[in-house]
Coordinates of C-alpha atoms in Angstrom, one line a residue:
Chain A
X1417 CA 108.5 89.6 87.7
X1418 CA 105.8 92.3 87.7
X1419 CA 105.9 91.8 91.2
X1420 CA 109.6 91.7 91.3
X1421 CA 109.8 94.7 89.1
X1422 CA 107.7 96.7 91.7
X1423 CA 109.6 95.2 94.5
X1424 CA 112.8 96.7 93.3
X1425 CA 110.9 100.2 92.2
X1426 CA 109.6 100.3 96.1
X1427 CA 113.4 99.7 97.5
X1428 CA 115.2 102.1 95.0
X1429 CA 112.4 105.1 96.0
X1430 CA 113.3 104.4 99.7
X1431 CA 117.0 104.4 99.1
X1432 CA 116.7 107.8 96.9
X1433 CA 114.8 108.8 100.2
X1434 CA 117.1 108.3 102.5
X1435 CA 119.7 109.8 100.5
X1436 CA 118.3 113.1 99.5
X1437 CA 118.2 114.3 103.1
X1438 CA 122.0 114.5 103.3
X1439 CA 122.4 116.0 100.0
X1440 CA 119.5 118.6 100.5
X1441 CA 119.2 122.0 102.3
X1442 CA 122.1 123.0 104.7
X1443 CA 122.7 121.2 107.7
X1444 CA 121.8 122.6 110.6
X1445 CA 124.4 124.1 113.2
X1446 CA 123.9 121.6 116.1
X1447 CA 125.5 122.8 119.6
X1448 CA 125.2 120.7 122.4
X1449 CA 126.5 120.5 126.3
X1450 CA 126.1 122.6 129.9
X1451 CA 122.8 123.5 130.9
X1452 CA 124.5 126.5 132.5
X1453 CA 125.6 128.0 129.1
X1454 CA 122.0 126.8 127.3
X1455 CA 119.8 130.1 128.5
X1456 CA 122.5 132.2 126.3
X1457 CA 123.1 130.1 123.3
X1458 CA 119.5 129.0 123.0
X1459 CA 118.5 132.7 122.6
X1460 CA 121.2 133.4 120.7
X1461 CA 120.3 130.5 118.4
X1462 CA 116.8 132.2 118.5
X1463 CA 117.9 135.6 116.9
X1464 CA 120.4 133.9 114.1
X1465 CA 117.3 131.8 113.4
X1466 CA 114.7 134.4 112.8
X1467 CA 117.5 137.0 111.1
X1468 CA 119.8 134.3 109.3
X1469 CA 117.4 131.8 108.7
X1470 CA 120.1 129.7 110.2
X1471 CA 118.8 126.5 111.6
X1472 CA 120.2 126.0 114.9
X1473 CA 119.9 122.9 117.4
X1474 CA 120.9 123.3 120.6
X1475 CA 120.8 120.3 123.8
X1476 CA 121.9 119.9 127.0
X1477 CA 122.4 115.5 126.8
X1478 CA 124.9 115.1 129.3
X1479 CA 126.3 118.7 130.4
X1480 CA 130.0 119.9 129.8
X1481 CA 131.3 116.4 129.8
X1482 CA 128.7 115.5 127.4
X1483 CA 129.1 118.1 124.9
X1484 CA 133.2 117.9 124.6
X1485 CA 132.2 113.9 124.0
X1486 CA 129.6 114.6 121.1
X1487 CA 132.1 117.5 120.0
X1488 CA 134.6 114.9 120.0
X1489 CA 132.7 112.3 118.1
X1490 CA 131.5 114.7 115.2
X1491 CA 127.9 114.6 116.3
X1492 CA 128.2 118.5 117.1
X1493 CA 129.7 121.3 115.2
X1494 CA 130.1 123.3 119.0
X1495 CA 129.7 122.1 122.5
X1496 CA 129.1 124.4 125.7
X1497 CA 131.3 123.3 128.7
X1498 CA 130.8 125.9 132.1
X1499 CA 134.7 125.1 133.2
X1500 CA 138.0 124.9 131.6
X1501 CA 139.7 122.2 129.6
X1502 CA 142.5 120.6 131.2
X1503 CA 144.7 117.5 130.3
X1504 CA 142.3 115.0 131.4
X1505 CA 139.8 116.4 128.3
X1506 CA 142.4 116.3 125.8
X1507 CA 144.0 113.1 126.4
X1508 CA 140.6 111.5 126.7
X1509 CA 140.1 112.6 123.2
X1510 CA 143.4 112.8 121.3
X1511 CA 141.9 113.5 118.2
X1512 CA 140.1 116.5 119.0
X1513 CA 141.5 119.8 118.5
X1514 CA 140.0 121.7 121.0
X1515 CA 139.7 125.3 120.8
X1516 CA 137.4 127.0 123.5
X1517 CA 136.3 130.6 123.4
X1518 CA 135.4 132.8 126.4
X1519 CA 132.0 134.1 126.3
X1520 CA 131.2 135.5 129.6
X1521 CA 131.9 133.5 133.3
X1522 CA 129.4 132.6 136.2
X1523 CA 129.8 131.5 139.5
X1524 CA 129.0 128.5 141.4
X1525 CA 126.9 128.9 145.0
X1526 CA 126.1 126.5 147.4
X1527 CA 122.3 126.8 147.4
X1528 CA 120.0 125.6 150.2
X1529 CA 116.5 125.7 150.7
X1530 CA 114.4 128.6 152.3
X1531 CA 114.3 126.1 155.5
X1532 CA 118.0 126.3 156.2
X1533 CA 118.1 129.9 155.4
X1534 CA 115.9 131.1 157.2
X1535 CA 116.9 128.6 160.0
X1536 CA 120.2 131.0 160.3
X1537 CA 122.7 128.9 157.8
X1538 CA 124.1 132.0 155.7
X1539 CA 127.7 131.1 155.5
X1540 CA 129.9 127.9 155.1
X1541 CA 133.8 127.3 155.3
X1542 CA 135.2 125.0 153.5
X1543 CA 135.7 122.7 156.6
X1544 CA 132.0 122.3 157.3
X1545 CA 131.3 121.7 153.3
X1546 CA 134.0 119.1 153.7
X1547 CA 132.1 117.5 156.8
X1548 CA 129.0 117.3 154.7
X1549 CA 130.2 116.1 151.6
X1550 CA 131.8 113.3 153.4
X1551 CA 128.9 112.9 155.2
X1552 CA 130.4 113.4 158.8
X1553 CA 127.1 116.1 159.7
X1554 CA 124.1 114.2 160.7
X1555 CA 121.8 117.6 161.0
X1556 CA 122.4 121.1 159.9
X1557 CA 121.9 121.9 164.1
X1558 CA 125.2 121.1 163.7
X1559 CA 125.9 124.3 161.7
X1560 CA 123.0 126.6 163.2
X1561 CA 120.5 125.5 161.3
X1562 CA 116.9 123.8 161.6
X1563 CA 117.3 120.2 163.1
X1564 CA 116.7 118.2 159.6
X1565 CA 119.1 115.7 158.0
X1566 CA 121.5 117.8 155.5
X1567 CA 120.2 116.4 152.0
X1568 CA 123.0 117.0 149.9
X1569 CA 122.0 116.8 146.0
X1570 CA 125.4 116.3 144.4
X1571 CA 126.1 117.4 140.9
X1572 CA 127.0 114.8 138.6
X1573 CA 131.1 114.1 138.0
X1574 CA 131.6 116.0 134.7
X1575 CA 129.4 118.7 135.3
X1576 CA 130.9 122.5 134.8
X1577 CA 129.3 123.2 138.3
X1578 CA 130.5 120.3 140.0
X1579 CA 134.5 120.9 138.8
X1580 CA 134.4 124.1 140.1
X1581 CA 133.0 122.7 143.1
X1582 CA 135.1 120.4 143.8
X1583 CA 138.4 122.9 142.8
X1584 CA 137.5 125.0 145.9
X1585 CA 136.7 122.3 148.0
X1586 CA 139.3 119.6 147.1
X1587 CA 141.7 121.3 145.0
X1588 CA 140.7 119.0 142.2
X1589 CA 137.9 116.7 141.5
X1590 CA 141.0 114.0 141.0
X1591 CA 141.3 114.7 144.6
X1592 CA 137.6 114.9 146.2
X1593 CA 137.0 111.5 148.6
X1594 CA 135.0 108.7 147.4
X1595 CA 131.4 109.2 148.9
X1596 CA 127.9 108.5 147.6
X1597 CA 125.3 111.3 147.4
X1598 CA 122.3 111.7 145.8
X1599 CA 123.0 112.9 142.1
X1600 CA 121.5 115.5 140.1
X1601 CA 122.2 116.7 136.4
X1602 CA 121.0 119.6 135.4
X1603 CA 120.6 122.9 136.8
X1604 CA 116.8 122.7 136.1
X1605 CA 117.0 119.3 138.0
X1606 CA 119.3 120.8 141.2
X1607 CA 116.9 123.6 141.2
X1608 CA 113.6 122.2 141.5
X1609 CA 115.2 119.4 143.7
X1610 CA 117.0 121.2 146.1
X1611 CA 113.9 123.8 146.4
X1612 CA 111.1 121.1 147.2
X1613 CA 113.5 119.5 149.9
X1614 CA 113.9 120.6 153.2
X1615 CA 117.0 120.7 154.4
X1616 CA 118.2 120.9 150.6
X1617 CA 121.7 122.1 149.5
X1618 CA 123.3 121.9 146.1
X1619 CA 126.2 123.1 143.8
X1620 CA 124.1 125.7 141.8
X1621 CA 124.9 128.0 139.0
X1622 CA 124.9 131.5 141.2
X1623 CA 122.0 133.5 138.7
X1624 CA 120.0 130.3 138.9
X1625 CA 119.4 131.3 142.5
X1626 CA 116.4 132.9 142.8
X1627 CA 116.3 134.4 146.3
X1628 CA 112.9 133.0 146.9
X1629 CA 112.9 129.3 147.2
X1630 CA 116.8 128.8 146.6
X1631 CA 118.8 130.9 148.3
X1632 CA 123.3 131.1 148.1
X1633 CA 125.5 130.6 150.8
X1634 CA 128.7 132.9 151.7
X1635 CA 131.7 130.9 151.2
X1636 CA 135.3 130.9 152.2
X1637 CA 137.4 132.5 149.9
X1638 CA 140.1 131.3 148.4
X1639 CA 142.9 132.2 150.4
X1640 CA 140.6 131.2 153.5
X1641 CA 139.2 134.3 155.8
X1642 CA 135.7 135.8 156.0
X1643 CA 132.9 134.1 154.0
X1644 CA 132.0 135.6 150.8
X1645 CA 128.6 136.2 149.4
X1646 CA 128.3 135.5 145.4
X1647 CA 126.9 139.2 144.3
X1648 CA 128.0 140.6 141.2
X1649 CA 130.9 142.7 142.6
X1650 CA 132.5 139.5 144.7
X1651 CA 132.2 137.5 141.7
X1652 CA 133.6 140.5 138.9
X1653 CA 136.7 141.2 141.8
X1654 CA 137.9 137.3 142.0
X1655 CA 137.1 137.5 145.6
X1656 CA 134.2 134.8 145.3
X1657 CA 136.2 131.5 144.9
X1658 CA 134.2 129.5 142.6
X1659 CA 133.9 131.5 139.0
X1660 CA 134.2 129.2 136.0
X1661 CA 134.4 130.1 132.8
X1662 CA 131.8 129.9 130.1
X1663 CA 132.7 128.6 126.7
X1664 CA 132.0 127.5 123.6
X1665 CA 134.5 125.1 122.1
X1666 CA 134.5 123.7 118.5
X1667 CA 137.1 121.3 117.2
X1668 CA 139.4 122.5 115.0
X1669 CA 138.8 125.9 113.1
X1670 CA 134.7 126.9 113.3
X1671 CA 132.2 125.9 110.5
X1672 CA 130.7 128.9 108.8
X1673 CA 127.6 128.5 111.0
X1674 CA 129.3 127.8 114.3
X1675 CA 131.6 131.3 113.2
X1676 CA 128.3 133.0 113.2
X1677 CA 127.3 132.0 116.4
X1678 CA 130.2 132.9 118.0
X1679 CA 130.0 136.2 116.4
X1680 CA 126.8 137.0 117.7
X1681 CA 127.8 136.0 121.2
X1682 CA 131.2 137.9 121.4
X1683 CA 129.3 141.0 119.9
X1684 CA 127.7 143.4 122.0
X1685 CA 123.9 141.8 121.4
X1686 CA 126.0 138.7 122.7
X1687 CA 127.3 139.8 125.7
X1688 CA 123.6 141.6 126.6
X1689 CA 122.3 137.9 126.3
X1690 CA 125.0 136.9 129.0
X1691 CA 124.2 139.9 131.3
X1692 CA 120.6 139.3 130.7
X1693 CA 120.8 135.9 131.9
X1694 CA 122.8 136.6 135.3
X1695 CA 126.2 136.0 134.1
X1696 CA 129.3 137.7 134.1
X1697 CA 129.9 139.5 130.2
X1698 CA 133.4 139.0 129.1
X1699 CA 133.8 143.0 129.7
X1700 CA 132.8 143.1 133.4
X1701 CA 135.3 140.7 134.3
X1702 CA 138.4 142.5 136.4
X1703 CA 141.7 140.8 136.8
X1704 CA 141.5 138.2 139.1
X1705 CA 141.7 139.4 143.1
X1706 CA 144.7 138.5 145.3
X1707 CA 143.5 135.0 146.6
X1708 CA 143.2 132.9 143.4
X1709 CA 145.5 129.9 143.1
X1710 CA 142.7 127.6 141.8
X1711 CA 140.8 129.9 139.8
X1712 CA 140.3 129.6 136.0
X1713 CA 141.5 132.0 133.5
X1714 CA 138.4 134.0 133.7
X1715 CA 138.1 136.3 130.4
X1716 CA 141.5 135.6 128.6
X1717 CA 141.0 134.6 125.4
Chain B
X1250 CA 109.4 70.8 94.0
X1251 CA 109.5 69.1 90.0
X1252 CA 110.3 71.3 86.8
X1253 CA 106.7 71.2 86.2
X1254 CA 104.8 73.3 83.0
X1255 CA 104.6 77.3 83.2
X1256 CA 101.3 77.3 85.0
X1257 CA 102.5 75.6 87.6
X1258 CA 105.8 78.0 87.8
X1259 CA 104.0 80.8 87.7
X1260 CA 101.1 79.6 90.6
X1261 CA 104.4 79.1 92.7
X1262 CA 106.4 81.6 92.6
X1263 CA 104.2 84.7 94.7
X1264 CA 103.9 82.2 97.6
X1265 CA 107.7 81.9 97.7
X1266 CA 108.7 85.3 97.1
X1267 CA 106.1 85.8 100.7
X1268 CA 107.7 82.9 102.1
X1269 CA 111.3 84.4 101.7
X1270 CA 110.4 87.9 102.8
X1271 CA 109.3 87.5 106.0
X1272 CA 112.0 84.7 106.7
X1273 CA 114.1 87.5 105.5
X1274 CA 112.3 89.7 108.5
X1275 CA 112.6 87.0 111.2
X1276 CA 116.3 86.5 110.2
X1277 CA 117.4 89.7 110.6
X1278 CA 115.3 90.5 114.0
X1279 CA 117.1 87.3 115.1
X1280 CA 120.3 88.8 113.9
X1281 CA 119.8 91.8 115.7
X1282 CA 119.5 90.5 118.8
X1283 CA 122.2 88.0 118.7
X1284 CA 124.8 90.8 117.7
X1285 CA 123.6 93.1 119.9
X1286 CA 124.4 90.4 122.7
X1287 CA 127.4 89.4 121.1
X1288 CA 128.6 93.7 120.8
X1289 CA 128.0 93.3 124.7
X1290 CA 129.5 90.4 125.7
X1291 CA 132.6 91.6 123.3
X1292 CA 133.0 95.3 124.6
X1293 CA 132.4 93.8 128.5
X1294 CA 135.1 91.4 128.7
X1295 CA 137.7 93.2 130.1
X1296 CA 135.7 93.5 133.0
X1297 CA 134.4 89.8 133.3
X1298 CA 138.3 88.8 133.0
X1299 CA 139.2 91.6 135.5
X1300 CA 136.8 90.2 138.4
X1301 CA 135.2 87.3 137.2
X1302 CA 131.2 86.7 137.0
X1303 CA 130.7 86.5 140.2
X1304 CA 133.3 89.4 141.1
X1305 CA 131.3 91.7 139.1
X1306 CA 127.5 90.9 140.2
X1307 CA 128.3 90.8 144.0
X1308 CA 131.0 93.3 144.3
X1309 CA 129.2 95.9 146.8
X1310 CA 131.0 99.0 145.7
X1311 CA 130.9 101.2 142.6
X1312 CA 133.6 104.4 142.5
X1313 CA 135.0 104.2 139.0
X1314 CA 137.6 106.9 140.1
X1315 CA 139.6 104.1 142.1
X1316 CA 138.5 101.2 139.8
X1317 CA 135.9 99.5 141.8
X1318 CA 133.4 98.3 139.8
X1319 CA 130.6 96.2 141.5
X1320 CA 126.9 95.8 140.6
X1321 CA 125.2 94.8 143.7
X1322 CA 123.6 97.9 144.6
X1323 CA 122.5 98.4 140.8
X1324 CA 120.9 94.7 140.8
X1325 CA 119.4 95.1 144.6
X1326 CA 117.9 98.7 143.0
X1327 CA 116.7 97.0 140.2
X1328 CA 114.9 94.2 142.3
X1329 CA 113.1 96.4 144.9
X1330 CA 111.6 99.0 142.8
X1331 CA 110.2 96.0 140.8
X1332 CA 109.0 94.1 143.3
X1333 CA 107.2 96.9 144.9
X1334 CA 106.1 97.8 141.3
X1335 CA 104.1 94.2 140.6
X1336 CA 103.6 94.2 144.5
X1337 CA 101.3 97.0 144.2
X1338 CA 99.9 96.4 140.6
X1339 CA 99.5 92.7 140.7
X1340 CA 96.4 93.2 142.8
X1341 CA 95.1 96.2 141.5
X1342 CA 95.5 95.1 137.4
X1343 CA 94.0 91.5 138.6
X1344 CA 91.3 92.6 140.5
X1345 CA 90.5 95.1 137.6
X1346 CA 91.2 92.4 134.8
X1347 CA 88.4 90.1 136.7
X1348 CA 86.0 93.4 137.3
X1349 CA 86.3 94.0 133.6
X1350 CA 86.3 90.9 132.3
X1351 CA 83.7 88.7 134.2
X1352 CA 81.1 92.2 135.6
X1353 CA 81.0 94.8 133.3
X1354 CA 78.9 94.5 130.1
X1355 CA 80.5 94.7 127.1
X1356 CA 80.0 98.8 126.2
X1357 CA 81.5 99.7 129.4
X1358 CA 84.1 96.9 128.9
X1359 CA 85.2 98.5 125.8
X1360 CA 85.0 101.7 127.5
X1361 CA 87.1 100.6 130.3
X1362 CA 89.8 98.5 128.0
X1363 CA 90.6 101.4 125.7
X1364 CA 91.1 103.7 128.9
X1365 CA 93.4 101.4 130.4
X1366 CA 95.4 101.2 126.8
X1367 CA 95.5 104.8 126.5
X1368 CA 97.4 104.8 130.3
X1369 CA 99.9 102.5 128.4
X1370 CA 100.3 104.8 125.8
X1371 CA 101.6 107.9 128.0
X1372 CA 105.3 108.3 127.4
X1373 CA 108.0 107.3 129.9
X1374 CA 109.1 110.9 130.7
X1375 CA 105.6 112.2 130.9
X1376 CA 105.1 109.7 134.3
X1377 CA 109.0 111.4 135.5
X1378 CA 108.0 114.7 135.2
X1379 CA 104.7 113.8 137.2
X1380 CA 106.7 112.1 139.6
X1381 CA 108.9 115.0 140.3
X1382 CA 105.7 117.2 140.4
X1383 CA 103.5 115.5 142.3
X1384 CA 105.1 112.0 143.7
X1385 CA 108.0 112.8 145.3
X1386 CA 106.6 115.2 148.2
X1387 CA 103.6 113.1 149.1
X1388 CA 106.4 110.0 149.8
X1389 CA 108.5 112.2 151.3
X1390 CA 106.0 112.8 153.9
X1391 CA 104.2 109.4 153.9
X1392 CA 107.8 107.8 154.5
X1393 CA 108.5 110.9 157.7
X1394 CA 108.8 108.2 159.9
X1395 CA 111.8 106.6 158.3
X1396 CA 113.5 110.3 158.2
X1397 CA 114.4 110.0 154.6
X1398 CA 116.9 112.6 153.0
X1399 CA 114.1 113.3 150.4
X1400 CA 111.3 112.3 148.3
X1401 CA 114.0 110.9 145.8
X1402 CA 114.0 107.0 146.9
X1403 CA 113.6 103.5 145.9
X1404 CA 109.6 103.6 147.4
X1405 CA 109.4 106.6 144.8
X1406 CA 110.4 104.3 141.9
X1407 CA 108.8 101.4 142.7
X1408 CA 105.4 103.2 142.6
X1409 CA 105.6 105.3 139.4
X1410 CA 106.7 102.2 138.1
X1411 CA 103.3 100.1 139.1
X1412 CA 101.2 103.1 137.6
X1413 CA 103.6 102.3 134.5
X1414 CA 102.9 98.4 134.1
X1415 CA 99.2 98.3 135.5
X1416 CA 97.8 98.3 132.3
X1417 CA 100.0 95.8 131.1
X1418 CA 98.7 93.5 134.2
X1419 CA 95.4 94.4 133.3
X1420 CA 95.0 94.2 129.5
X1421 CA 96.9 91.0 129.5
X1422 CA 95.2 89.2 132.5
X1423 CA 91.7 90.2 130.9
X1424 CA 92.3 88.8 128.2
X1425 CA 93.6 85.7 129.7
X1426 CA 90.1 85.7 131.4
X1427 CA 88.2 86.4 128.3
X1428 CA 89.7 83.8 126.7
X1429 CA 88.3 80.7 129.2
X1430 CA 85.4 79.8 127.0
X1431 CA 82.1 80.7 128.0
X1432 CA 80.8 77.4 127.8
X1433 CA 82.7 76.8 131.2
X1434 CA 80.8 79.6 132.7
X1435 CA 77.4 78.3 131.3
X1436 CA 78.1 75.1 133.2
X1437 CA 79.4 76.1 136.8
X1438 CA 75.9 78.6 136.5
X1439 CA 73.7 75.5 135.6
X1440 CA 75.4 73.4 138.2
X1441 CA 73.9 76.6 140.6
X1442 CA 77.2 78.2 141.5
X1443 CA 77.3 81.7 142.0
X1444 CA 78.9 84.4 140.0
X1445 CA 81.5 85.0 142.4
X1446 CA 82.2 81.6 143.2
X1447 CA 82.0 80.8 139.2
X1448 CA 84.8 83.4 138.5
X1449 CA 87.1 82.2 141.4
X1450 CA 87.0 78.4 141.1
X1451 CA 86.5 77.8 137.5
X1452 CA 87.6 80.7 135.0
X1453 CA 90.4 82.1 136.9
X1454 CA 92.4 78.8 137.8
X1455 CA 91.8 78.2 133.8
X1456 CA 93.1 81.7 132.8
X1457 CA 96.0 81.4 135.5
X1458 CA 99.0 80.7 132.5
X1459 CA 98.0 83.8 130.8
X1460 CA 97.8 85.7 134.1
X1461 CA 101.3 84.5 134.9
X1462 CA 102.7 85.3 131.7
X1463 CA 100.9 89.1 132.3
X1464 CA 102.8 89.7 135.2
X1465 CA 106.0 88.7 134.1
X1466 CA 105.7 91.0 130.9
X1467 CA 105.4 93.5 133.4
X1468 CA 108.3 92.9 134.8
X1469 CA 110.0 92.5 132.0
X1470 CA 109.1 96.2 131.4
X1471 CA 109.4 97.3 135.3
X1472 CA 112.8 96.0 134.8
X1473 CA 113.7 97.7 131.5
X1474 CA 112.0 101.9 132.6
X1475 CA 114.8 103.8 132.5
X1476 CA 113.8 107.7 132.6
X1477 CA 111.0 107.8 134.6
X1478 CA 112.9 105.7 137.4
X1479 CA 115.8 108.3 136.6
X1480 CA 113.7 111.2 138.0
X1481 CA 112.5 110.1 140.9
X1482 CA 115.2 107.5 142.6
X1483 CA 117.9 109.6 143.8
X1484 CA 120.3 108.1 141.7
X1485 CA 122.9 107.2 144.6
X1486 CA 125.2 104.5 144.7
X1487 CA 126.1 101.8 146.5
X1488 CA 123.2 102.0 148.5
X1489 CA 122.7 98.3 149.8
X1490 CA 120.7 97.3 152.9
X1491 CA 121.7 95.3 155.9
X1492 CA 119.1 92.6 154.4
X1493 CA 117.5 92.8 151.8
X1494 CA 114.0 92.7 153.1
X1495 CA 114.8 95.8 154.9
X1496 CA 111.8 98.4 154.2
X1497 CA 114.4 100.8 155.3
X1498 CA 116.3 100.8 152.2
X1499 CA 113.1 101.9 150.3
X1500 CA 113.2 105.1 152.3
X1501 CA 116.7 105.9 150.9
X1502 CA 117.8 107.0 147.4
X1503 CA 119.0 104.5 145.1
X1504 CA 120.6 103.3 141.7
X1505 CA 119.0 100.8 139.1
X1506 CA 121.0 98.9 136.0
X1507 CA 118.7 101.4 133.7
X1508 CA 119.5 104.7 135.8
X1509 CA 123.5 104.5 136.0
X1510 CA 123.1 103.7 132.0
X1511 CA 120.9 106.9 131.7
X1512 CA 123.2 108.9 133.5
X1513 CA 126.4 110.8 132.8
X1514 CA 128.8 107.9 133.2
X1515 CA 128.9 106.6 129.6
X1516 CA 130.4 110.1 128.9
X1517 CA 133.0 110.2 131.4
X1518 CA 133.6 106.1 130.7
X1519 CA 135.0 107.2 127.1
X1520 CA 138.9 106.0 126.7
X1521 CA 138.9 104.4 130.1
X1522 CA 138.6 100.9 129.3
X1523 CA 137.9 98.9 132.3
X1524 CA 134.9 101.6 133.2
X1525 CA 133.2 101.5 129.8
X1526 CA 133.5 97.3 129.9
X1527 CA 131.6 97.7 133.3
X1528 CA 129.2 99.6 131.6
X1529 CA 129.0 97.0 129.1
X1530 CA 128.4 94.5 131.7
X1531 CA 125.7 96.4 133.1
X1532 CA 123.9 96.3 129.7
X1533 CA 124.5 93.0 129.5
X1534 CA 122.9 91.6 132.8
X1535 CA 120.1 93.9 132.3
X1536 CA 119.6 92.4 128.6
X1537 CA 119.9 88.7 130.0
X1538 CA 117.2 90.3 133.1
X1539 CA 115.2 91.1 130.6
X1540 CA 115.3 87.9 127.8
X1541 CA 115.2 86.0 130.7
X1542 CA 111.8 87.0 131.8
X1543 CA 110.3 87.2 128.5
X1544 CA 111.0 84.2 127.8
X1545 CA 109.6 82.8 130.9
X1546 CA 106.7 84.6 130.2
X1547 CA 106.2 83.2 126.4
X1548 CA 107.3 79.3 128.5
X1549 CA 104.7 80.1 130.5
X1550 CA 101.7 80.5 127.5
X1551 CA 103.2 77.8 125.8
X1552 CA 102.5 75.5 128.5
X1553 CA 99.2 76.7 129.5
X1554 CA 98.3 76.7 126.1
X1555 CA 99.2 72.9 125.7
X1556 CA 96.9 71.9 128.6
X1557 CA 93.4 70.1 127.6
X1558 CA 90.6 72.8 128.2
X1559 CA 88.6 70.3 129.9
X1560 CA 89.9 68.2 133.2

């Protein structure tokens, strides 16, 4: 009887211990998604933690697509996305009520390694990029660069960066041809791999291109015409074609903690964080330039 | 179990509680495995129905957008990196085990054994990061004659895995060698055999089942390793060589079962039953491989242990 009693007591304590975690201190605000939006939200989270004692957990598992999946499943309170939401997202998660809020905008650059840039490749037209994507170019030499194979590191499908690229190149990710490439996931991985691979090229957020190990090519504008380099002016005016909104998405009305995060991000301090990370704050987004049929609604609330 | 007097009943109860608890523990573990297999089977049923077992396993193309879902390239990738890993870890690990078990004095042996086991404790993601920082560049330069696109190749994955499974090979082989009774060694020395001859003609054959089991366990670990391989293999689909033994293919990026499952497609497959079923089928194949190798390892050990120690 004594032994059984001890066993029962131990089980009861274990169960109580498990239960206590749920009803204890207020649960942390959980955010997940795009590695592009992450630097801004992570710093905002630090501010909330320091000033309001709010526990915020930010992770980037799975990028924009992963963040939306987690949000739809209720695993996080807010998702970070670096591409506009579309019909596919809503139909994939029919019970979710996605409410995207733009907090800034960012351009996608075609980033190349140093040897390609210094070898003379400074711009790419859509046709040339299509040839690269479809594997019809054997060497950078054909594009006026060094004699090295073209090592394209394609961003995984579902990444906001890839979606913006596919919109520019093929008018949508569903229209992109079926070709298998070396894949990279996060912006960090893309940056590291291309910087260390001669002949490398990848799609990367323009703010992440440092101009020392990686260089951003000028690309053909949305309506054709001369290539446009991703300078701040070109991005803000809409001449640079691959621009996408940076979004914080909630499922239905934001929770109070998510509301606090949103207010911080939309306010002056948050927008300063956006600017400091190299992205475009909402105020800097002018009306889209004359060229943009496939452009996401930058800055539209 | 007769209805005895109170003293006998009291004496029997503590043993029954213990037996019950142990049985419950094993039952839970077994139930977990069975449920896992059952769950994967149920979730992957659509793809088995649609493509058939061989159709899926031998399918050469994986483009989920067009519904082409074939696993062959990933099975090849898994096999290639595991083969490279074992080919490199086996001689090094076995050599280290022989040296540690037969040559080193006891204190040195303890130091080496501890070091090797510490190596086994390094988290996979650390290996992966080291692979990205250090191994990729070296392999890229090494493979220059094959003109690789980058340092992300099947060979890089195999090299990294070799380092990761080395402790498994070494530790378990060394245990197998130490398991051979000292009497055999002494008898051989008494007959005038040299140290080396004793080791290779007397000790090694008797330790063979344990050594084989060690390699099978290492293979099991290599098959299931995800994050380290994920970071250095390139994750390029549909990479199938013309011939299975072509070295050229090792200089290209590839995809294994684990790297596909560890990637982003599990998010994208949500809401698409066929795509999701295909991913679950990949998981089932991987589970079957690892379970098969683990069972083989246990069988080899059991068979070896059953042999009489003296011929």
